[in-house]
Amino acid sequence: MQPSFWHDKWDAQQIGFHLSAVNPLLVQYWPQLQLAADRKVFVPLCGKSLDMCFLAEQGHDVVACELNDLAVSQFYQDNNLVYTVDKVGEHQRYQTEQITIYQGDIFTLTRLDMENVSAFYDRAALIAWPEAMRVNYAKQLANLIPVGSVGLLITLDYPQAELNGPPFAISDDWVMANMGDNFEIERLAANDALADNPSFVKKQVSSLTESVYKLTRRG
């Protein structure tokens, strides 16, 4: 899971993790966070996700982070968004009116880069990390997000022995054990998602659960 893994995926456009539409779970469950439109939302490991457009359409300013520069430029180009680019610390910062993306390593982002952020959305970040790196990511997310921030987390769980990630399997127990110290956690949904994911069926995965959580950063 070195950076070259993801750069190679984007260079070859092997991006099965990218959804061609807004995630329906985001549409369904985001209102349950009851966030005012002026809340700024952090989206880690954003790729070129259309979910950022949905969040902007709700009135939110979006601050995101993505390792690969091609993913970032494609996001703005695909959505016909005029953008500027400048250098901030170790990151290239792409900006348009409501959506700012820091291109670079999420572990070198700082709280200063998250100015006025008070919400977050993670569909593809936590599940992108193998076990050894996942704990560090969860800690970094907690470091970046101010106390009281509210977020939506979407995970996948399946028998990990049946398939090599990413996406990696994350159980409800893992979320509670490794994120519970920093976040209040409420599981909003746990759905059987195997029939809706033919790639998992093709790879003979026996079960697949997609879970949605509301997370609130503890003080």
Short mmCIF file of N, CA, C and O in Angstrom, two decimals, residues 70-131:
data_model
loop_
_atom_site.label_atom_id
_atom_site.label_comp_id
_atom_site.label_asym_id
_atom_site.label_seq_id
_atom_site.Cartn_x
_atom_site.Cartn_y
_atom_site.Cartn_z
N LEU A 70 -3.72 13.32 -10.81
CA LEU A 70 -4.60 13.07 -11.94
C LEU A 70 -6.06 12.99 -11.48
O LEU A 70 -6.96 13.53 -12.14
N ALA A 71 -6.30 12.34 -10.35
CA ALA A 71 -7.66 12.26 -9.81
C ALA A 71 -8.22 13.64 -9.54
O ALA A 71 -9.39 13.93 -9.85
N VAL A 72 -7.39 14.50 -8.98
CA VAL A 72 -7.86 15.84 -8.63
C VAL A 72 -8.18 16.65 -9.88
O VAL A 72 -9.25 17.26 -10.00
N SER A 73 -7.26 16.67 -10.83
CA SER A 73 -7.50 17.45 -12.05
C SER A 73 -8.69 16.90 -12.82
O SER A 73 -9.49 17.67 -13.38
N GLN A 74 -8.86 15.58 -12.84
CA GLN A 74 -10.02 15.00 -13.53
C GLN A 74 -11.33 15.41 -12.86
O GLN A 74 -12.34 15.62 -13.53
N PHE A 75 -11.33 15.52 -11.52
CA PHE A 75 -12.55 15.94 -10.84
C PHE A 75 -13.00 17.30 -11.35
O PHE A 75 -14.18 17.50 -11.71
N TYR A 76 -12.10 18.26 -11.38
CA TYR A 76 -12.48 19.61 -11.80
C TYR A 76 -12.83 19.64 -13.29
O TYR A 76 -13.79 20.31 -13.70
N GLN A 77 -12.08 18.93 -14.10
CA GLN A 77 -12.35 18.92 -15.54
C GLN A 77 -13.66 18.21 -15.87
O GLN A 77 -14.46 18.70 -16.67
N ASP A 78 -13.91 17.06 -15.23
CA ASP A 78 -15.13 16.30 -15.50
C ASP A 78 -16.38 17.09 -15.15
O ASP A 78 -17.44 16.89 -15.75
N ASN A 79 -16.25 17.96 -14.14
CA ASN A 79 -17.41 18.73 -13.68
C ASN A 79 -17.40 20.16 -14.19
O ASN A 79 -18.20 20.99 -13.73
N ASN A 80 -16.52 20.43 -15.17
CA ASN A 80 -16.45 21.76 -15.81
C ASN A 80 -16.29 22.89 -14.80
O ASN A 80 -16.97 23.92 -14.87
N LEU A 81 -15.41 22.67 -13.84
CA LEU A 81 -15.16 23.65 -12.79
C LEU A 81 -13.84 24.37 -13.06
O LEU A 81 -12.80 23.72 -13.23
N VAL A 82 -13.89 25.68 -13.09
CA VAL A 82 -12.67 26.48 -13.23
C VAL A 82 -11.96 26.49 -11.88
O VAL A 82 -12.59 26.71 -10.84
N TYR A 83 -10.65 26.25 -11.88
CA TYR A 83 -9.94 26.14 -10.61
C TYR A 83 -8.59 26.83 -10.68
O TYR A 83 -8.06 27.10 -11.76
N THR A 84 -8.06 27.11 -9.50
CA THR A 84 -6.71 27.64 -9.37
C THR A 84 -5.88 26.62 -8.58
O THR A 84 -6.42 25.78 -7.86
N VAL A 85 -4.56 26.72 -8.72
CA VAL A 85 -3.66 25.83 -8.00
C VAL A 85 -2.55 26.65 -7.37
O VAL A 85 -1.95 27.51 -8.03
N ASP A 86 -2.29 26.39 -6.08
CA ASP A 86 -1.14 27.01 -5.44
C ASP A 86 -0.49 25.99 -4.51
O ASP A 86 -1.01 24.89 -4.30
N LYS A 87 0.65 26.34 -3.98
CA LYS A 87 1.42 25.45 -3.12
C LYS A 87 1.21 25.85 -1.67
O LYS A 87 1.40 27.02 -1.30
N VAL A 88 0.80 24.89 -0.85
CA VAL A 88 0.63 25.13 0.58
C VAL A 88 1.36 24.03 1.34
O VAL A 88 0.92 22.87 1.33
N GLY A 89 2.47 24.37 1.94
CA GLY A 89 3.26 23.35 2.63
C GLY A 89 3.71 22.28 1.65
O GLY A 89 4.30 22.57 0.61
N GLU A 90 3.38 21.02 1.96
CA GLU A 90 3.77 19.91 1.10
C GLU A 90 2.69 19.54 0.09
O GLU A 90 2.84 18.56 -0.65
N HIS A 91 1.63 20.33 0.01
CA HIS A 91 0.49 20.00 -0.84
C HIS A 91 0.30 21.01 -1.96
O HIS A 91 0.62 22.19 -1.81
N GLN A 92 -0.24 20.51 -3.07
CA GLN A 92 -0.80 21.39 -4.09
C GLN A 92 -2.27 21.62 -3.71
O GLN A 92 -3.01 20.66 -3.49
N ARG A 93 -2.68 22.87 -3.63
CA ARG A 93 -4.05 23.19 -3.25
C ARG A 93 -4.84 23.64 -4.48
O ARG A 93 -4.56 24.66 -5.09
N TYR A 94 -5.81 22.82 -4.85
CA TYR A 94 -6.73 23.13 -5.96
C TYR A 94 -7.98 23.78 -5.36
O TYR A 94 -8.54 23.27 -4.39
N GLN A 95 -8.42 24.87 -5.99
CA GLN A 95 -9.56 25.58 -5.43
C GLN A 95 -10.55 26.02 -6.50
O GLN A 95 -10.16 26.48 -7.58
N THR A 96 -11.82 25.85 -6.18
CA THR A 96 -12.89 26.51 -6.90
C THR A 96 -13.79 27.12 -5.85
O THR A 96 -13.45 27.13 -4.66
N GLU A 97 -14.94 27.63 -6.24
CA GLU A 97 -15.73 28.44 -5.31
C GLU A 97 -16.06 27.70 -4.01
O GLU A 97 -15.91 28.25 -2.93
N GLN A 98 -16.50 26.45 -4.09
CA GLN A 98 -16.93 25.75 -2.89
C GLN A 98 -16.11 24.51 -2.55
O GLN A 98 -16.29 23.93 -1.48
N ILE A 99 -15.21 24.10 -3.44
CA ILE A 99 -14.51 22.84 -3.24
C ILE A 99 -13.00 23.06 -3.34
O ILE A 99 -12.49 23.45 -4.40
N THR A 100 -12.31 22.79 -2.25
CA THR A 100 -10.85 22.87 -2.17
C THR A 100 -10.29 21.48 -1.95
O THR A 100 -10.76 20.75 -1.07
N ILE A 101 -9.30 21.07 -2.75
CA ILE A 101 -8.68 19.76 -2.59
C ILE A 101 -7.18 19.94 -2.39
O ILE A 101 -6.51 20.57 -3.20
N TYR A 102 -6.69 19.39 -1.29
CA TYR A 102 -5.25 19.33 -1.03
C TYR A 102 -4.72 18.05 -1.65
O TYR A 102 -5.08 16.95 -1.22
N GLN A 103 -3.87 18.20 -2.67
CA GLN A 103 -3.31 17.03 -3.35
C GLN A 103 -1.98 16.69 -2.68
O GLN A 103 -1.04 17.48 -2.68
N GLY A 104 -1.95 15.49 -2.08
CA GLY A 104 -0.76 15.06 -1.38
C GLY A 104 -1.11 14.09 -0.26
O GLY A 104 -2.21 13.55 -0.21
N ASP A 105 -0.16 13.88 0.63
CA ASP A 105 -0.27 12.89 1.70
C ASP A 105 -1.17 13.40 2.81
O ASP A 105 -0.93 14.47 3.38
N ILE A 106 -2.19 12.63 3.16
CA ILE A 106 -3.11 13.05 4.23
C ILE A 106 -2.39 13.15 5.57
O ILE A 106 -2.79 13.93 6.45
N PHE A 107 -1.31 12.41 5.75
CA PHE A 107 -0.62 12.42 7.03
C PHE A 107 0.23 13.67 7.23
O PHE A 107 0.75 13.88 8.34
N THR A 108 0.38 14.48 6.21
CA THR A 108 1.09 15.75 6.37
C THR A 108 0.14 16.93 6.37
O THR A 108 0.59 18.08 6.43
N LEU A 109 -1.17 16.68 6.32
CA LEU A 109 -2.14 17.74 6.55
C LEU A 109 -2.08 18.16 8.02
O LEU A 109 -1.76 17.35 8.90
N THR A 110 -2.42 19.41 8.30
CA THR A 110 -2.43 19.90 9.68
C THR A 110 -3.79 20.50 10.00
O THR A 110 -4.62 20.73 9.12
N ARG A 111 -4.00 20.75 11.26
CA ARG A 111 -5.25 21.38 11.69
C ARG A 111 -5.44 22.76 11.03
O ARG A 111 -6.57 23.18 10.77
N LEU A 112 -4.33 23.43 10.73
CA LEU A 112 -4.43 24.73 10.06
C LEU A 112 -5.09 24.59 8.68
O LEU A 112 -5.81 25.49 8.23
N ASP A 113 -4.84 23.47 8.00
CA ASP A 113 -5.46 23.23 6.70
C ASP A 113 -6.95 22.98 6.82
O ASP A 113 -7.68 23.09 5.83
N MET A 114 -7.41 22.64 8.02
CA MET A 114 -8.82 22.32 8.27
C MET A 114 -9.58 23.49 8.89
O MET A 114 -10.58 23.31 9.58
N GLU A 115 -9.12 24.70 8.64
CA GLU A 115 -9.73 25.88 9.25
C GLU A 115 -11.24 25.91 9.00
O GLU A 115 -11.70 25.79 7.86
N ASN A 116 -11.99 26.04 10.09
CA ASN A 116 -13.46 26.14 10.08
C ASN A 116 -14.17 24.84 9.68
O ASN A 116 -15.39 24.85 9.50
N VAL A 117 -13.43 23.75 9.51
CA VAL A 117 -14.09 22.47 9.25
C VAL A 117 -14.82 22.01 10.51
O VAL A 117 -14.27 22.07 11.61
N SER A 118 -16.05 21.53 10.36
CA SER A 118 -16.79 21.05 11.52
C SER A 118 -17.64 19.83 11.18
O SER A 118 -18.55 19.46 11.93
N ALA A 119 -17.35 19.20 10.04
CA ALA A 119 -18.05 17.98 9.63
C ALA A 119 -17.13 17.20 8.71
O ALA A 119 -16.14 17.73 8.20
N PHE A 120 -17.46 15.91 8.49
CA PHE A 120 -16.65 15.11 7.58
C PHE A 120 -17.49 14.00 6.98
O PHE A 120 -18.56 13.65 7.47
N TYR A 121 -16.95 13.45 5.88
CA TYR A 121 -17.62 12.36 5.17
C TYR A 121 -16.56 11.41 4.66
O TYR A 121 -15.67 11.80 3.91
N ASP A 122 -16.67 10.14 5.06
CA ASP A 122 -15.68 9.12 4.68
C ASP A 122 -16.42 7.92 4.10
O ASP A 122 -17.03 7.15 4.83
N ARG A 123 -16.35 7.79 2.77
CA ARG A 123 -16.88 6.59 2.12
C ARG A 123 -15.76 5.66 1.66
O ARG A 123 -15.92 4.44 1.68
N ALA A 124 -14.64 6.22 1.25
CA ALA A 124 -13.60 5.42 0.59
C ALA A 124 -12.25 5.49 1.27
O ALA A 124 -11.28 4.92 0.77
N ALA A 125 -12.15 6.17 2.42
CA ALA A 125 -10.85 6.35 3.05
C ALA A 125 -10.53 5.23 4.04
O ALA A 125 -9.52 4.54 3.89
N LEU A 126 -11.37 5.02 5.04
CA LEU A 126 -11.08 4.01 6.04
C LEU A 126 -10.93 2.63 5.41
O LEU A 126 -10.03 1.86 5.77
N ILE A 127 -11.76 2.30 4.45
CA ILE A 127 -11.72 0.98 3.83
C ILE A 127 -10.55 0.82 2.86
O ILE A 127 -10.29 -0.28 2.37
N ALA A 128 -9.83 1.90 2.59
CA ALA A 128 -8.69 1.83 1.67
C ALA A 128 -7.42 1.35 2.35
O ALA A 128 -6.45 1.00 1.67
N TRP A 129 -7.41 1.33 3.70
CA TRP A 129 -6.19 1.03 4.42
C TRP A 129 -6.18 -0.40 4.94
O TRP A 129 -7.15 -0.84 5.55
N PRO A 130 -5.06 -1.11 4.79
CA PRO A 130 -4.91 -2.39 5.49
C PRO A 130 -4.79 -2.14 6.99
O PRO A 130 -4.55 -1.01 7.44
N GLU A 131 -4.94 -3.20 7.75
CA GLU A 131 -5.02 -3.10 9.21
C GLU A 131 -3.89 -2.26 9.80
O GLU A 131 -4.13 -1.39 10.64
#
